[in-house]
Coordinates of C-alpha atoms in Angstrom, one line a residue:
X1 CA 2.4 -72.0 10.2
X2 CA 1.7 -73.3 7.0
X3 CA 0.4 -77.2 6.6
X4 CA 3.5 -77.8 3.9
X5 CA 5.7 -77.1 6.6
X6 CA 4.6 -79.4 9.1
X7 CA 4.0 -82.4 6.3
X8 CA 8.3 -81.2 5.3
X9 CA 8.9 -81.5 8.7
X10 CA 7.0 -85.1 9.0
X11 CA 9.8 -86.2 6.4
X12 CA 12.8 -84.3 8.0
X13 CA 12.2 -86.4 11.0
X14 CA 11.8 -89.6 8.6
X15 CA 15.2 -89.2 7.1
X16 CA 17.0 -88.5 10.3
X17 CA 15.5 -91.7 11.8
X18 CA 16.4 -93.5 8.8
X19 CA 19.7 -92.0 8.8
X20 CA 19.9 -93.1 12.9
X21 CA 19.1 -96.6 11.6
X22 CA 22.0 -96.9 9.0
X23 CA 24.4 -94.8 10.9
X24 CA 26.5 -98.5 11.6
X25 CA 26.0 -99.1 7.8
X26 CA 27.4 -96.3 7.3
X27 CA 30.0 -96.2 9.1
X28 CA 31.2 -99.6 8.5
X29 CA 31.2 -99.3 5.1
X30 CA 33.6 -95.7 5.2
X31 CA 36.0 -97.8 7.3
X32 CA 36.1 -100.6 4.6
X33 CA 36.9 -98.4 2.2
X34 CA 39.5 -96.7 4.1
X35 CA 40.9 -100.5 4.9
X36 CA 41.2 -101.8 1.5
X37 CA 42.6 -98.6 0.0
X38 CA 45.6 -99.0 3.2
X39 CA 45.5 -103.0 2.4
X40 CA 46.2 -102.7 -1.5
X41 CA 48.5 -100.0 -1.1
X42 CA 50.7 -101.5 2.2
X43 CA 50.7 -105.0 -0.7
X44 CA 51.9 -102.9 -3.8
X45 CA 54.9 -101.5 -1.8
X46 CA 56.0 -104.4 -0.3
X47 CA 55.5 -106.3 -3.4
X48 CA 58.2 -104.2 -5.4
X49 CA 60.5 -103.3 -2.2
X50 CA 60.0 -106.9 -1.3
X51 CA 63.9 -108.9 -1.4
X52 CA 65.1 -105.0 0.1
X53 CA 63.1 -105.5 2.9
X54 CA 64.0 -109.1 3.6
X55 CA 67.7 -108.4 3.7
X56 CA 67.4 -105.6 6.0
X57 CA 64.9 -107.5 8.4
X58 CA 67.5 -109.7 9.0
X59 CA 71.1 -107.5 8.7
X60 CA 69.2 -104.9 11.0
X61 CA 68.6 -106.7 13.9
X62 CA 71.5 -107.0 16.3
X63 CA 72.9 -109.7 18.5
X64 CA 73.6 -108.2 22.0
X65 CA 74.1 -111.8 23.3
X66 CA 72.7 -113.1 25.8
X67 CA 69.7 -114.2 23.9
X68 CA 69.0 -110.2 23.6
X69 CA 68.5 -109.0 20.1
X70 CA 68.2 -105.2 19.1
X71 CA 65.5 -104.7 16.7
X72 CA 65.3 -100.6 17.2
X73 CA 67.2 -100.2 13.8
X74 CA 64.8 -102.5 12.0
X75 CA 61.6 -100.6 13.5
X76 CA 63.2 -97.2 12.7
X77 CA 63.4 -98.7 9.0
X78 CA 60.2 -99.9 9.0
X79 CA 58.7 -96.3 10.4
X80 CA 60.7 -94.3 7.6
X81 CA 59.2 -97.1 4.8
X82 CA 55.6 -96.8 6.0
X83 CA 56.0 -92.9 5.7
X84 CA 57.8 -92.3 2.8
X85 CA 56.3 -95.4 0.4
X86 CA 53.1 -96.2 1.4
X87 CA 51.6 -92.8 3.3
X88 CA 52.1 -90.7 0.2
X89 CA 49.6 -93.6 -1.5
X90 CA 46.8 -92.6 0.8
X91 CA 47.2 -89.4 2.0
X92 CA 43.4 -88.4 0.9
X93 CA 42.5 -90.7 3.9
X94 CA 44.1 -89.6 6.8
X95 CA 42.9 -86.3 8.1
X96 CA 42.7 -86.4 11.6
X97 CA 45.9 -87.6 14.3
X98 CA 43.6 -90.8 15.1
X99 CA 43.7 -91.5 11.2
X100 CA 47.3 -91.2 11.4
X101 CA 47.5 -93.8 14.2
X102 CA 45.5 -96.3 12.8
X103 CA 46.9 -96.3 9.6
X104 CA 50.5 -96.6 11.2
X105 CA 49.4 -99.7 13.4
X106 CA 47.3 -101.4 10.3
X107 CA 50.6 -100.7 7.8
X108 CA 53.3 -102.3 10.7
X109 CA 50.9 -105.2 11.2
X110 CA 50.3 -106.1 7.8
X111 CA 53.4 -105.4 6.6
X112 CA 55.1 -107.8 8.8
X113 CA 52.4 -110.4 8.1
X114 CA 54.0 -110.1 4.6
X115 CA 57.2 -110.3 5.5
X116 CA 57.0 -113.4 7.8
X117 CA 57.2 -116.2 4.9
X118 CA 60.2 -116.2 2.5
X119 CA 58.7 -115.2 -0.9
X120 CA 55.7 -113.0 -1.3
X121 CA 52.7 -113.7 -1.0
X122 CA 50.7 -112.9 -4.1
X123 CA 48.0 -114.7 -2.9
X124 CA 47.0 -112.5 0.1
X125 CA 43.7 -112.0 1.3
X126 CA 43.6 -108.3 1.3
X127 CA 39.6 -107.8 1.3
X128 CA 39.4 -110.0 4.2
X129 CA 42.3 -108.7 6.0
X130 CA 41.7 -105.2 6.0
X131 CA 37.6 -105.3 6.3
X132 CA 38.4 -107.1 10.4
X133 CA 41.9 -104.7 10.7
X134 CA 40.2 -101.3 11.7
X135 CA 37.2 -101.1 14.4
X136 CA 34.3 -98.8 13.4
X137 CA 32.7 -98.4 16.3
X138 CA 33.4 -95.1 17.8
X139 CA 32.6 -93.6 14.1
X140 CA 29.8 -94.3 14.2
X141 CA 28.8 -92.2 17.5
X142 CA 30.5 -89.9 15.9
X143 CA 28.1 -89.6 12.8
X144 CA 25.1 -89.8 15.1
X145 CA 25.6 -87.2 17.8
X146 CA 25.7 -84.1 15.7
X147 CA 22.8 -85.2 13.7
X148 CA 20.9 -85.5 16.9
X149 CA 21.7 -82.2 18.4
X150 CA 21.1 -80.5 14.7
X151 CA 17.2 -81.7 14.8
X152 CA 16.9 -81.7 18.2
X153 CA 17.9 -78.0 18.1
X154 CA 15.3 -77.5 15.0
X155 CA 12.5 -79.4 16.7
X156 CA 12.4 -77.4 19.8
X157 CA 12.9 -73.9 18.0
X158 CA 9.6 -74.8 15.6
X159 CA 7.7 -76.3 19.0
X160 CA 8.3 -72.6 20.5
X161 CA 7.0 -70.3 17.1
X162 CA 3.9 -73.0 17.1
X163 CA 3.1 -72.3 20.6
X164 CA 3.1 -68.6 19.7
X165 CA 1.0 -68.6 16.5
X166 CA -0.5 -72.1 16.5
X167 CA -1.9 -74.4 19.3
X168 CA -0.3 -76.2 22.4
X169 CA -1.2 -79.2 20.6
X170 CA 1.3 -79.1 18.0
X171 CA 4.1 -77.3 19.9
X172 CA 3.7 -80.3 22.4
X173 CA 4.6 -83.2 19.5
X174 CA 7.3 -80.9 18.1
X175 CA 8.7 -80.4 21.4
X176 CA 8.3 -84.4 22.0
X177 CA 10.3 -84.8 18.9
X178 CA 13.4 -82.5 19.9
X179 CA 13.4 -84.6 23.1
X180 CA 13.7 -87.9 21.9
X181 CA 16.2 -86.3 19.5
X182 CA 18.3 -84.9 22.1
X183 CA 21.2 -86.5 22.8
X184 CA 21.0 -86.4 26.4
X185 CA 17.6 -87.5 26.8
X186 CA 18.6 -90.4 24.7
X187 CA 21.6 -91.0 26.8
X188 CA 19.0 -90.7 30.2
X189 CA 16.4 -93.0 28.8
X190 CA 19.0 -95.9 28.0
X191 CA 19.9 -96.1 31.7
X192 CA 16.8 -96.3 32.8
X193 CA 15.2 -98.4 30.0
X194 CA 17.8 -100.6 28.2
X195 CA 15.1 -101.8 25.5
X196 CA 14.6 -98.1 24.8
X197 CA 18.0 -98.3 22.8
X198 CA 17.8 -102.1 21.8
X199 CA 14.4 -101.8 20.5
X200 CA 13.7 -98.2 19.3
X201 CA 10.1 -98.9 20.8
X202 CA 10.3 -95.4 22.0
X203 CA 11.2 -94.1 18.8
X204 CA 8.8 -95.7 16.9
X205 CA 6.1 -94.9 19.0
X206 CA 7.3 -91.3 19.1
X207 CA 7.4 -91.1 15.0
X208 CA 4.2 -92.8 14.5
X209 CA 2.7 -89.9 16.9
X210 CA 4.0 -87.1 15.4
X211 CA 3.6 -88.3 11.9
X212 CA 0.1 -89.1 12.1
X213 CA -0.5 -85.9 13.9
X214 CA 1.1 -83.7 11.2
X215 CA -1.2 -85.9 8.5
X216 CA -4.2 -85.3 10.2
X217 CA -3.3 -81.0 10.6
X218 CA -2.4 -80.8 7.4
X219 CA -5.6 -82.3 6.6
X220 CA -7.8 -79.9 8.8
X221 CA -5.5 -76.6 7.8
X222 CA -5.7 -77.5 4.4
X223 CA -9.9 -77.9 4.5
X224 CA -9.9 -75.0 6.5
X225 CA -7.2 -73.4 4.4
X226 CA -9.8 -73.9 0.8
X227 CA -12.6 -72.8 2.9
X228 CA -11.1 -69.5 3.8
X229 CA -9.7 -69.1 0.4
X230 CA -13.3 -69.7 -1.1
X231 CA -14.7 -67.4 1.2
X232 CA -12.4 -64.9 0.4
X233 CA -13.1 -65.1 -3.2
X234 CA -16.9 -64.6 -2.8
X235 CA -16.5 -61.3 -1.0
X236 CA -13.5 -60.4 -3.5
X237 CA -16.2 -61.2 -6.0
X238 CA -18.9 -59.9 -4.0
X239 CA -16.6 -56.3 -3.9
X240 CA -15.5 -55.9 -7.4
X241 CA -19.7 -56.3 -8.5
X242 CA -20.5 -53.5 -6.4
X243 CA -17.3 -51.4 -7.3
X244 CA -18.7 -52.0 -10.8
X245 CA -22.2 -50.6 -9.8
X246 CA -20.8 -47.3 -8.1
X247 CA -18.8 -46.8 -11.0
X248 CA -22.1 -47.1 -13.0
X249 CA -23.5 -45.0 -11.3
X250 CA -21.4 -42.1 -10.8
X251 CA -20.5 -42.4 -14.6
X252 CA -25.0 -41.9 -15.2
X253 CA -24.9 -39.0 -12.7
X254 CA -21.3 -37.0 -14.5
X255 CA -23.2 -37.7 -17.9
X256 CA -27.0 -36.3 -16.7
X257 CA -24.8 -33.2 -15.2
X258 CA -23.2 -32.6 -18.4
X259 CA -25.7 -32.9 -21.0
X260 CA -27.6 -30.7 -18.1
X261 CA -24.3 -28.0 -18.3
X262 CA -24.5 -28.0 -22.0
X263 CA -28.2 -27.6 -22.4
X264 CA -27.8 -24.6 -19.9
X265 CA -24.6 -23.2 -21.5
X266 CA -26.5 -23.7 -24.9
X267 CA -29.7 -21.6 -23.6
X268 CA -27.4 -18.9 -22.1
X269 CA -25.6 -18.6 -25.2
X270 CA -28.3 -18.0 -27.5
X271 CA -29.6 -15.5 -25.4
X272 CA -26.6 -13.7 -24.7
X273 CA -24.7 -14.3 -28.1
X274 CA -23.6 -11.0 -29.2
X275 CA -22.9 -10.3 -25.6
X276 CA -20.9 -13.0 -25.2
X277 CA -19.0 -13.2 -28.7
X278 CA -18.3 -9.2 -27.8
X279 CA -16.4 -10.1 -25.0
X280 CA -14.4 -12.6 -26.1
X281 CA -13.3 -10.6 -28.6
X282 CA -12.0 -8.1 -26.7
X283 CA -10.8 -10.3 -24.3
X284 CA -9.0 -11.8 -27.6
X285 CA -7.5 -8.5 -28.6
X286 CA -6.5 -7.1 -25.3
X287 CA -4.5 -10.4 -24.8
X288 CA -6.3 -12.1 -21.6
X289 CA -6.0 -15.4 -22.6
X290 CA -7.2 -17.0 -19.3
X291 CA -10.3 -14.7 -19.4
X292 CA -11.0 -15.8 -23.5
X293 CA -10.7 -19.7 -22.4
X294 CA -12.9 -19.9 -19.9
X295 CA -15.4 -18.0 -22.0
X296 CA -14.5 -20.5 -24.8
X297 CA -14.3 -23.6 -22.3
X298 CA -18.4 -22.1 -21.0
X299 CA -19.8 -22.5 -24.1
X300 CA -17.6 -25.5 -26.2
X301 CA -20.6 -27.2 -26.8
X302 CA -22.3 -24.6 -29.2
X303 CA -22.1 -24.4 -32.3
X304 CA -21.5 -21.3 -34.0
X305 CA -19.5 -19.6 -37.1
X306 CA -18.6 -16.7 -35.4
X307 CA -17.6 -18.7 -31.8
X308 CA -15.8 -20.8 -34.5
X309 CA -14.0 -17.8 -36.0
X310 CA -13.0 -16.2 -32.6
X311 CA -11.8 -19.6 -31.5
X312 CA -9.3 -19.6 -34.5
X313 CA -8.5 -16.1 -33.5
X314 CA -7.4 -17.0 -30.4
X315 CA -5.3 -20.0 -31.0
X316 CA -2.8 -17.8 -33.2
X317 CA -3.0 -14.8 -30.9
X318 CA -1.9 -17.1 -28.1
X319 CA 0.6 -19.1 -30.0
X320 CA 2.3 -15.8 -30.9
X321 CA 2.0 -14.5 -27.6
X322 CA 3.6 -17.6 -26.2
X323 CA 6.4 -17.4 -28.6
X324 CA 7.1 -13.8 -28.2
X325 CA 7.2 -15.0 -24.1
X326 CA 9.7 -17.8 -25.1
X327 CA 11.5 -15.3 -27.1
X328 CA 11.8 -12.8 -24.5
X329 CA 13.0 -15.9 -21.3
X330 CA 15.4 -17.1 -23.9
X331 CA 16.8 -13.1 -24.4
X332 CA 16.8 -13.4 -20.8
X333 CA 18.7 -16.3 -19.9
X334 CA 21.2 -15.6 -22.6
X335 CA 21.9 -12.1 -21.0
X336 CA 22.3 -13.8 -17.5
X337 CA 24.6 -16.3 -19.1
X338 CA 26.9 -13.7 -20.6
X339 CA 26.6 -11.8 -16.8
X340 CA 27.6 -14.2 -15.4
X341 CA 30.3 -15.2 -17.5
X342 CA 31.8 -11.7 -17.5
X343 CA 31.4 -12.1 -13.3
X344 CA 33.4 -15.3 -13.4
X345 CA 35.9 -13.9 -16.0
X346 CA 36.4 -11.1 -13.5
X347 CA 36.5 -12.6 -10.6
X348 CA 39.3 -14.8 -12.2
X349 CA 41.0 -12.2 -13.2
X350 CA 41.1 -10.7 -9.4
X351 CA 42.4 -13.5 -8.1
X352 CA 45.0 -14.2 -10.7
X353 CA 46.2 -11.0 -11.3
X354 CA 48.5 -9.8 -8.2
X355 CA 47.8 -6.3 -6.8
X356 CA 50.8 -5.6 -7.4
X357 CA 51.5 -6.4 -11.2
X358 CA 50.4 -3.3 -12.7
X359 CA 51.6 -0.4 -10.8
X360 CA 50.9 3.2 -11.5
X361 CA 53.6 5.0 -13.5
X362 CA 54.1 8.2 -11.6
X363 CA 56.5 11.3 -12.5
X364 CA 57.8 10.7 -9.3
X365 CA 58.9 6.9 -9.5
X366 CA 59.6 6.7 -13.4
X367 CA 59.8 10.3 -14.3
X368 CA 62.0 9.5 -18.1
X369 CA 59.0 7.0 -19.0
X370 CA 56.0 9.7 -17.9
X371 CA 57.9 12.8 -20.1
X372 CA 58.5 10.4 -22.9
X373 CA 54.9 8.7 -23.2
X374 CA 52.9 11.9 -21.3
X375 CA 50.2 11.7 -24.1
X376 CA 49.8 8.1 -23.9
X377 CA 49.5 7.2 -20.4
X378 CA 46.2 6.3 -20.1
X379 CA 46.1 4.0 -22.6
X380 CA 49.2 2.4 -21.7
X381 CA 47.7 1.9 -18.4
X382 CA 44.6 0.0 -20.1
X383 CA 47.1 -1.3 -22.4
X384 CA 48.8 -3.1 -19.3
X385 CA 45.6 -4.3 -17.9
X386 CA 44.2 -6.0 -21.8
X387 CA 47.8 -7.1 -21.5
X388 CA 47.3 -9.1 -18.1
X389 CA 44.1 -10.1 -19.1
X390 CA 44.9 -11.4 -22.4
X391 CA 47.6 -14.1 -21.1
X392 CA 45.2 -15.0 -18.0
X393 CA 42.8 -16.1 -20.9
X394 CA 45.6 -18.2 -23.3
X395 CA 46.1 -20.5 -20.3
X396 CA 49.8 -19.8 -20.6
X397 CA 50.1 -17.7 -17.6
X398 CA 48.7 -19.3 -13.8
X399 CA 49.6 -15.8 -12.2
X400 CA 50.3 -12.5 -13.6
X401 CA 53.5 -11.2 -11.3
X402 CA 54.4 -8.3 -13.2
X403 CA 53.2 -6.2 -16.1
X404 CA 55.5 -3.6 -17.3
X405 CA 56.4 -1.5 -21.0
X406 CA 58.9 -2.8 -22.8
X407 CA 62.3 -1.1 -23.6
X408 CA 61.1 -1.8 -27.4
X409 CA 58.5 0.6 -27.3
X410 CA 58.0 3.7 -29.2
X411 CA 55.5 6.7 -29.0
X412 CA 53.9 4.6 -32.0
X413 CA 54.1 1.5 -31.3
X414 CA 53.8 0.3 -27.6
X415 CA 55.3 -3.3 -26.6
X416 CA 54.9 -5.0 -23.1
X417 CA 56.2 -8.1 -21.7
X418 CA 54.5 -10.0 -18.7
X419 CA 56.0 -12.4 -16.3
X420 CA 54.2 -15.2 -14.9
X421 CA 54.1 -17.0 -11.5
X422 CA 55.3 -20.1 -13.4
X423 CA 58.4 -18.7 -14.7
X424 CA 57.1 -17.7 -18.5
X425 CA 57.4 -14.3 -19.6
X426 CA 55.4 -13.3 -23.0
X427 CA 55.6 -9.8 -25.0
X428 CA 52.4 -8.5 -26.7
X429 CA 52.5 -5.3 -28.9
X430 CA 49.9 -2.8 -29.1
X431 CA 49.1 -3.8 -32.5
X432 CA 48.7 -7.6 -31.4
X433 CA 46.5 -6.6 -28.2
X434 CA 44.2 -4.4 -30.6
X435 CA 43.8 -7.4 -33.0
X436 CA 43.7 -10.4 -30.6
X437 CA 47.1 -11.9 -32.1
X438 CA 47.9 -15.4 -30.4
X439 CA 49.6 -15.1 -27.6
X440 CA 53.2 -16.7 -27.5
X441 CA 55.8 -17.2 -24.4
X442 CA 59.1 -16.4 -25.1
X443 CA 60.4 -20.0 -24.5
X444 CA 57.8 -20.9 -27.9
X445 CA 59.5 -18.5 -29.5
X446 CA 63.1 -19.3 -28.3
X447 CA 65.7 -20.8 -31.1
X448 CA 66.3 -24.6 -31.1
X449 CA 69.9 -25.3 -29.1
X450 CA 70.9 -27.6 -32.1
X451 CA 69.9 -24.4 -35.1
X452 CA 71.1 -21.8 -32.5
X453 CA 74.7 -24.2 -32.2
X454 CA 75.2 -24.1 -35.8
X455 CA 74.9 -20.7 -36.2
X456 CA 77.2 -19.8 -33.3
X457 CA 80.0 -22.1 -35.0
X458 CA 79.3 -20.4 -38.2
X459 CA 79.6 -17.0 -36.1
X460 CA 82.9 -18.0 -34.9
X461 CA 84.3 -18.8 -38.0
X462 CA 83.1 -15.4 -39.5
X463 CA 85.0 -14.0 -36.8
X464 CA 88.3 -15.6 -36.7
X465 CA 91.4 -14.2 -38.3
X466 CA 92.0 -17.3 -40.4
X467 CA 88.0 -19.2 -40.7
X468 CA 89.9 -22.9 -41.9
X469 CA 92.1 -23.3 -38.9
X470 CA 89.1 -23.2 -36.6
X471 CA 88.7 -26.7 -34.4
X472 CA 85.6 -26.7 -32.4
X473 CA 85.5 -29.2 -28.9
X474 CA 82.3 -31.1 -30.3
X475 CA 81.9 -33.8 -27.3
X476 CA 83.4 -31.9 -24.4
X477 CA 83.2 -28.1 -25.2
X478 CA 80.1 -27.4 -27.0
X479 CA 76.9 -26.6 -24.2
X480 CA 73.5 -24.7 -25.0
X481 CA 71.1 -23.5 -22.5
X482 CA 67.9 -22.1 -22.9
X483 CA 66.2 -19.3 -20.1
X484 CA 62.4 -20.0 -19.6
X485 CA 62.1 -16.7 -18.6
X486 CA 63.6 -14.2 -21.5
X487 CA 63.2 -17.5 -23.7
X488 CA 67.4 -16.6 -24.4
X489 CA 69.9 -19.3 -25.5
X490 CA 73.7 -19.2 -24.2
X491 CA 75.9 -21.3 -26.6
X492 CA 79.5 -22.2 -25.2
X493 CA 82.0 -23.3 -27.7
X494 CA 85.3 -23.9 -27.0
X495 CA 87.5 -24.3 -30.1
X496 CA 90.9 -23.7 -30.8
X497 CA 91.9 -21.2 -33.9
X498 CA 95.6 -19.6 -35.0
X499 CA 96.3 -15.8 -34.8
X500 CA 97.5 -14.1 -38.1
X501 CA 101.2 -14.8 -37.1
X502 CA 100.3 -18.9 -37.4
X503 CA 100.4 -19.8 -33.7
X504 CA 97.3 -21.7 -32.2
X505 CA 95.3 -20.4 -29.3
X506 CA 92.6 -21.7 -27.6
X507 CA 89.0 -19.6 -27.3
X508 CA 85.8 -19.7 -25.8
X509 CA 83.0 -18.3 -27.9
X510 CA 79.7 -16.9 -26.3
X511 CA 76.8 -16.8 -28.2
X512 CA 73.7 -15.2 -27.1
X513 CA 70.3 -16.0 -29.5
X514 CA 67.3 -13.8 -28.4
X515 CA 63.6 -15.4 -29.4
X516 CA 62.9 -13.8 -32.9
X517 CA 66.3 -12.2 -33.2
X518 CA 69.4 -12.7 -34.8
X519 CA 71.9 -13.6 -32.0
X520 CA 75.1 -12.0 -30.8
X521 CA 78.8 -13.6 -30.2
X522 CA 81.7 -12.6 -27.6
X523 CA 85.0 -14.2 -28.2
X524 CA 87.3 -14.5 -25.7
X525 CA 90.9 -16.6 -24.4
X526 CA 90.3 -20.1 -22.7
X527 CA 92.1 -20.3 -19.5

């Protein structure tokens, strides 16, 4: 354990005995504050409620006769007073049920004290009053018991980890210390030795032990503490010098080995030279780069033109051959990428496309569409498939249901229409699929309800027998609805119109607006 502990232990167990010694002070002194605030706030009530309390001290007490006189009202009075004129005053005081109690017998007492002469008395001794009104004794056991078990508790706990990594010495006066602290030995040794408590003999005696022991170990630790310290700087010391020589050392030896290596590879070189600038030349040429650096690495430290040269040669053969390599992993990766990009797109198309969306077109199942388009059937089948694919990739289309030709079509020009899991159908022509057109659902191509409205009323009125007497049912007659599917928009009119012979009927009018067409009316009697 370290000596600043003990020495911040020494003054723990000064300020609890100090706080053991003034634990009366204390206390007295929180009960004389809690007196004078229920004194001066008991006199400001009655002072301003004063002649109302008078009266009912005498109007609320009733004769019984007898010499018997029923005071219950005037104490029920003086209860509701207390709590709802002066407790509000001093509410941050009262906290426990015993705080409630006292202050309830303090504010009866005093408050008939106040009450007993005929005026008020503005000369009342509150200070004096209160400070003798409230007994402070049991607070202050109070304050002193759970301050005794805390360091007892603490005491005993460091008295066990110093036994275990210190000496019995010290664990004995710590273990001393958490007795004396301890509320029950305290309690034991004042029965048996009443100047224990009068005196604090035991406690001094105690304190003056343990703090000169703690003095004197700190002392010793911290001598032996600097000792170790200073010992354990030499050989740190001591360590980093002879580090320093082996490094020395080793760095002499790696120098004499390669001022050895170079004289040798010098030697070797001018008795091999063209030998040796022949093979790195090939070696150059033939592209084995590892084999032409650790030729070039052998002999660095000669110098020579031609070694020079070759050396130049190499670093541009290699950089090229590097970036040709760099070319070719890039080629590479950018071929994988589109692989598997085509995989994915496939793979989504498989799983989005239902088997069962592009069937075969058989002379047996559709044997008018086979004899018409005989020629083109093979393209119309890829036609069907670019088709599917096509809306997959516009992100208008979660599912391809059904892919089929168009009624629109021609031997020319082929048109298709697709229809979606999500309700959208879209046409593509063959001219749009060759060109990559954008690709439109029928319900972007529908007619706005309001245009496709007006132009069913202007229908109607081109159709009736006499346009001016035409009346249209704006608020409750006219309805548009659009199809998501086909993209189609039904206008309903009803309106009423007069027949050449002047006699007014009433109509319905049916208008039917195609996406990218011009729309159709049917006209017929309201019932």
């Amino acid at each position: 354990m370290s000596p600043k502990l003990y020495l911040v232990l020494a003054l723990l167990i000064l300020a609890a005995y100090l706080f053991w010694l003034t634990r009366e002070q204390l206390a007295a002194m929180q009960t004389k504050k809690k007196g004078l605030a229920y004194g001066k706030a008991v006199m400001a009530a009655v002072e301003t409620h004063y002649v109302e309390l008078k009266d009912k001290s005498v109007l609320l007490l009733e004769d019984k006769g007898y010499q018997v006189v029923d005071d219950s009202k005037w104490k029920a009075e003086l209860d509701k007073f207390i709590t709802m004129i002066i407790r509000p005053e001093v509410e941050g005081f009262i906290r426990a049920r015993n705080d409630e109690v006292v202050f309830h017998q303090f504010a009866t007492t005093m408050l008939l004290q106040l009450l007993d002469s005929d005026v008020f008395p503005r000369e009342f001794p509150v200070e004096d009053y209160a400070a003798g009104a409230i007994q402070p004794a049991s607070d202050a056991e109070k304050l002193l018991i759970p301050a005794r078990w805390f360091f007892s508790i603490v005491f005993i706990a460091v008295a066990v980890y110093t036994a275990i990594h210190q000496g019995w010495l010290a664990a004995l006066l710590m273990l001393i210390a958490g007795l004396v602290f301890n509320p029950l030995t305290h309690q034991k040794m004042v029965q048996k030795a009443p100047w224990y408590d009068r005196y604090n003999l035991g406690i001094w005696a105690i304190m003056g032990i343990v703090l000169l022991a703690n003095i004197s170990y700190f002392q010793h630790a911290q001598a032996v503490y600097n000792e170790r310290q200073t010992l354990l700087a030499e050989q740190r010391k001591q360590r980093a010098i002879e580090q320093q020589r082996v490094t020395e050392q080793r760095r002499v030896v790696a120098e004499q080995k390669r001022l050895a290596a170079e004289a040798r590879a010098a030697n070797e070189f001018a008795a091999k030279r063209l030998e040796v600038l022949d093979s790195l030349s090939r070696a150059i040429r033939a592209e084995r780069f590892p084999d032409a650096k650790a030729i070039m690495d052998k002999y660095s430290v000669v110098s020579d033109s031609d070694l020079v040269a070759l050396k130049g040669e190499y670093k541009l053969k290699k950089d090229a051959f590097e970036a040709k390599v760099a070319a070719a992993e890039t080629e590479r990766k950018a071929k994988e990428a589109v692989a598997k990009a085509e995989r994915e797109r496939q793979e989504n198309y498989t799983t989005r496309i239902r088997a069962y969306a592009i069937d075969e077109y058989t002379p047996a199942q559709y044997p008018k569409l086979t004899a018409k388009y005989r020629s083109r059937l093979t393209e119309i089948k890829n036609f069907r498939r670019t088709a599917a694919e096509r809306v997959i990739d516009s992100g208008k289309c979660d599912y391809v249901e059904n892919v089929q030709l168009s009624d629109e079509s021609s031997l020319r020009s082929l048109k298709f229409f697709i229809d979606c899991a999500n309700g959208n159908r879209i046409y593509l022509t063959e001219a749009e699929l060759k060109s990559g057109g954008e690709v439109r659902t029928q319900t972007e191509d529908s007619w706005d309800e309001g245009e496709a409205i007006v132009e069913c009323r202007d229908m109607t009125k081109r159709s009736a027998a006499i346009p001016s007497s035409v009346k249209f049912h704006s608020f409750t007659g006219t309805r548009a609805t659009t199809i998501k599917t086909t993209g189609n928009v039904q206008v309903l009119l009803n309106f009423d119109a007069k027949n050449v012979f002047g006699t007014e009927i009433g109509y319905t009018a049916r208008c039917i607006f195609e996406p990218r067409k011009q729309g159709s009316i049917e006209i017929f009697l309201r019932e």
